[in-house]
Short mmCIF file of C-alpha atoms in Angstrom, two decimals:
data_model
loop_
_atom_site.label_atom_id
_atom_site.label_comp_id
_atom_site.label_asym_id
_atom_site.label_seq_id
_atom_site.Cartn_x
_atom_site.Cartn_y
_atom_site.Cartn_z
CA GLY G 10 -152.50 -67.98 48.33
CA GLY G 11 -152.01 -64.65 46.03
CA ARG G 12 -153.53 -61.50 46.15
CA CYS G 13 -154.83 -59.42 43.12
CA VAL G 14 -153.44 -56.02 42.90
CA ALA G 15 -153.41 -52.98 40.73
CA ILE G 16 -150.09 -51.82 39.50
CA PRO G 17 -149.27 -49.23 39.43
CA ASP G 18 -151.83 -48.29 42.56
CA GLU G 19 -153.98 -45.98 40.43
CA PRO G 20 -157.62 -46.04 39.07
CA GLY G 21 -157.79 -47.78 36.14
CA ALA G 22 -154.77 -49.71 36.43
CA ALA G 23 -154.67 -53.45 35.21
CA ARG G 24 -154.84 -55.77 38.05
CA PHE G 25 -152.19 -58.73 38.50
CA CYS G 26 -151.61 -61.75 40.56
CA ALA G 27 -148.99 -61.35 43.48
CA THR G 28 -148.23 -64.73 45.06
CA PRO G 29 -145.05 -64.43 47.15
CA PHE G 30 -143.16 -67.46 47.26
CA GLY G 31 -139.94 -68.87 48.72
CA PHE G 32 -138.70 -70.89 51.57
CA THR G 33 -136.22 -71.18 54.44
CA HIS G 34 -133.62 -73.29 55.79
CA PRO G 35 -134.59 -75.05 59.01
CA CYS G 36 -133.03 -72.98 61.96
CA ALA G 37 -131.78 -74.96 64.75
CA ASP G 38 -130.33 -73.92 68.21
CA GLY G 39 -131.22 -70.27 68.02
CA GLY G 40 -130.46 -69.81 63.88
CA GLY G 41 -126.58 -70.32 63.68
CA GLU G 42 -125.25 -69.04 60.59
CA HIS G 43 -128.85 -67.30 59.54
CA GLU G 44 -129.67 -63.66 59.75
CA CYS G 45 -133.03 -64.62 60.10
CA CYS G 46 -135.59 -67.46 60.96
CA ALA G 47 -138.69 -65.88 60.32
CA ASP G 48 -140.13 -62.63 58.84
CA ALA G 49 -140.53 -61.26 62.40
CA ASP G 50 -136.51 -61.61 62.75
CA CYS G 51 -136.24 -58.71 59.94
CA ALA G 52 -136.54 -54.94 60.05
CA GLY G 53 -137.13 -52.72 57.50
CA PRO G 54 -139.66 -49.22 57.16
CA PHE G 55 -141.76 -51.19 54.77
CA GLY G 56 -141.32 -54.72 56.11
CA ALA G 57 -139.02 -57.64 55.35
CA HIS G 58 -138.90 -61.12 54.11
CA CYS G 59 -137.04 -63.88 55.51
CA LEU G 60 -135.98 -66.33 52.89
CA ALA G 61 -133.37 -68.25 52.02
CA PHE G 62 -130.30 -66.62 50.06
CA GLU G 63 -130.78 -68.47 47.11
CA VAL G 64 -134.54 -67.64 46.73
CA GLY G 65 -134.03 -65.00 43.58
CA TYR G 66 -130.35 -66.00 43.16
CA CYS G 67 -129.26 -65.81 39.41
CA GLY G 68 -126.11 -68.07 38.76
CA GLY G 69 -122.75 -68.32 39.84
CA ALA G 70 -121.27 -70.71 42.54
CA ARG G 71 -123.62 -72.32 44.58
CA PRO G 72 -124.84 -70.05 47.40
CA PRO G 73 -124.71 -70.72 51.26
CA GLU G 74 -127.34 -72.78 52.90
CA GLN G 75 -128.47 -69.65 54.98
CA ASN G 76 -131.68 -67.21 55.48
CA VAL G 77 -131.23 -63.68 54.98
CA CYS G 78 -133.71 -60.66 55.23
CA ARG G 79 -135.05 -59.14 51.96
CA PRO G 80 -136.01 -55.68 52.74
CA ASN G 81 -139.31 -54.61 50.71
CA ALA G 82 -138.28 -50.93 49.18
CA CYS G 83 -141.69 -49.76 48.92
CA ALA G 84 -145.56 -50.18 49.95
CA THR G 85 -147.06 -48.19 47.18
CA ASP G 86 -146.18 -45.95 44.21
CA ALA G 87 -145.41 -42.43 46.64
CA ASP G 88 -142.92 -44.44 48.27
CA CYS G 89 -141.09 -44.87 44.92
CA GLY G 90 -141.19 -41.27 43.54
CA ALA G 91 -142.00 -39.75 40.15
CA ASP G 92 -142.33 -42.33 37.03
CA SER G 93 -141.91 -45.50 39.08
CA ALA G 94 -144.40 -48.09 40.67
CA CYS G 95 -144.19 -50.11 43.56
CA ALA G 96 -144.33 -53.79 42.37
CA PRO G 97 -145.45 -56.04 45.38
CA ALA G 98 -143.34 -59.27 46.26
CA GLY G 99 -144.55 -62.59 44.13
CA PHE G 100 -145.14 -60.14 40.99
CA ARG G 101 -143.19 -61.77 38.12
CA GLY G 102 -140.49 -63.55 40.69
CA LEU G 103 -139.83 -60.61 42.98
CA VAL G 104 -138.88 -61.68 46.51
CA ALA G 105 -139.47 -58.06 47.78
CA ALA G 106 -141.74 -55.28 46.89
CA THR G 107 -139.57 -53.15 44.45
CA CYS G 108 -139.62 -49.77 42.98
CA VAL G 109 -139.74 -50.13 38.95
CA ALA G 110 -139.93 -47.97 35.96
CA ARG G 111 -143.39 -46.74 34.81
CA ASP G 112 -144.06 -45.15 31.54
CA CYS G 113 -147.63 -45.62 32.03
CA ALA G 114 -150.28 -46.40 34.13
CA THR G 115 -153.31 -47.62 32.12
CA ASP G 116 -153.50 -48.48 28.49
CA GLY G 117 -154.94 -45.04 28.04
CA ASP G 118 -151.57 -43.68 28.65
CA CYS G 119 -150.32 -45.35 25.65
CA ALA G 120 -151.77 -43.27 22.70
CA GLU G 121 -148.84 -42.71 20.39
CA ARG G 122 -149.67 -45.05 17.88
CA PRO G 123 -152.50 -47.34 17.33
CA GLY G 124 -153.28 -50.62 19.88
CA GLY G 125 -151.38 -49.06 22.51
CA GLU G 126 -151.46 -51.22 25.96
CA CYS G 127 -149.36 -50.92 29.41
CA ARG G 128 -147.59 -53.75 29.87
CA PRO G 129 -144.99 -55.02 32.62
CA LEU G 130 -142.01 -56.18 30.83
CA GLY G 131 -138.45 -57.51 31.89
CA GLY G 132 -135.39 -56.10 30.82
CA ALA G 133 -132.10 -57.29 29.05
CA GLY G 134 -130.29 -60.24 30.37
CA PRO G 135 -130.85 -63.43 31.99
CA CYS G 136 -130.73 -62.25 35.53
CA ALA G 137 -132.51 -58.50 34.89
CA GLY G 138 -135.58 -59.16 36.07
CA LEU G 139 -138.66 -56.72 36.08
CA SER G 140 -137.77 -53.62 33.93
CA GLY G 141 -141.13 -52.12 34.45
CA PHE G 142 -144.62 -50.87 33.10
CA HIS G 143 -144.17 -49.73 29.36
CA CYS G 144 -146.52 -48.69 26.51
CA THR G 145 -146.40 -51.76 23.94
CA TYR G 146 -148.10 -51.48 20.28
CA ALA G 147 -149.72 -53.23 17.94
CA ASP G 148 -146.67 -52.88 15.70
CA ASP G 149 -144.41 -53.77 18.33
CA ALA G 150 -141.99 -56.80 17.99
CA CYS G 151 -143.94 -58.33 21.16
CA ARG G 152 -145.91 -57.78 24.03
CA GLU G 153 -145.44 -60.96 25.95
CA ASP G 154 -143.04 -63.79 26.09
CA ALA G 155 -145.90 -65.87 24.02
CA ASP G 156 -145.37 -63.45 20.90
CA CYS G 157 -141.65 -64.37 20.84
CA PRO G 158 -140.32 -67.11 18.37
CA PRO G 159 -138.67 -70.35 20.35
CA GLY G 160 -135.00 -70.45 20.38
CA ASN G 161 -132.22 -72.73 21.83
CA PHE G 162 -132.26 -70.91 25.18
CA PRO G 163 -135.12 -69.01 27.07
CA VAL G 164 -136.72 -66.18 24.92
CA SER G 165 -138.44 -63.48 26.41
CA CYS G 166 -140.55 -60.33 25.20
CA ALA G 167 -138.02 -57.45 27.15
CA PHE G 168 -137.92 -53.43 27.05
CA VAL G 169 -134.67 -52.60 25.56
CA GLU G 170 -133.35 -49.32 24.68
CA GLY G 171 -136.79 -47.48 24.47
CA ARG G 172 -138.67 -50.52 22.68
CA THR G 173 -139.57 -54.17 22.97
CA ARG G 174 -138.14 -57.08 21.09
CA CYS G 175 -137.43 -60.51 21.69
CA VAL G 176 -134.48 -61.68 23.43
CA GLU G 177 -132.69 -65.26 23.72
CA PHE G 178 -131.03 -65.73 27.29
CA PRO G 179 -128.45 -68.15 27.73
CA LEU G 180 -128.90 -69.69 30.87
CA PRO G 181 -126.61 -68.46 33.70
CA PRO G 182 -123.83 -70.57 34.86
#
């Protein structure tokens, strides 16, 4: 159900699977408390998605059972500005297309040290989500979550303060 996309959208960039996910609560009698009942009910310059409020929600009190519009922030990298890339809905848990930081577009951009690779990495914090595309090197602490040792809580390879590190995130309340 997904699609394979180059991110960033430049020649030679790595291709990733983007599989949009989510659900909506049933709309009865014209929508009730819902902001929307289908994507067609939502507007935005780059389109929007109608999703249950709790899709992409991270911690806190139980969210209301209602649908809301989640507009896309971009359609292509050109919509994001310099040093940014447009990551589509469904890529690494994004509920809508989002502009993210981009230090690199291809592995060739990562020549500062041996073994440079351009990788998508998360940020610090359990709800940080995708930080962006950053250069990783053979001597870095990690390049992906599988490089991190297990912990008491989920452990992720994150881009923090200009470098990669394994970060243990307590689960949100």
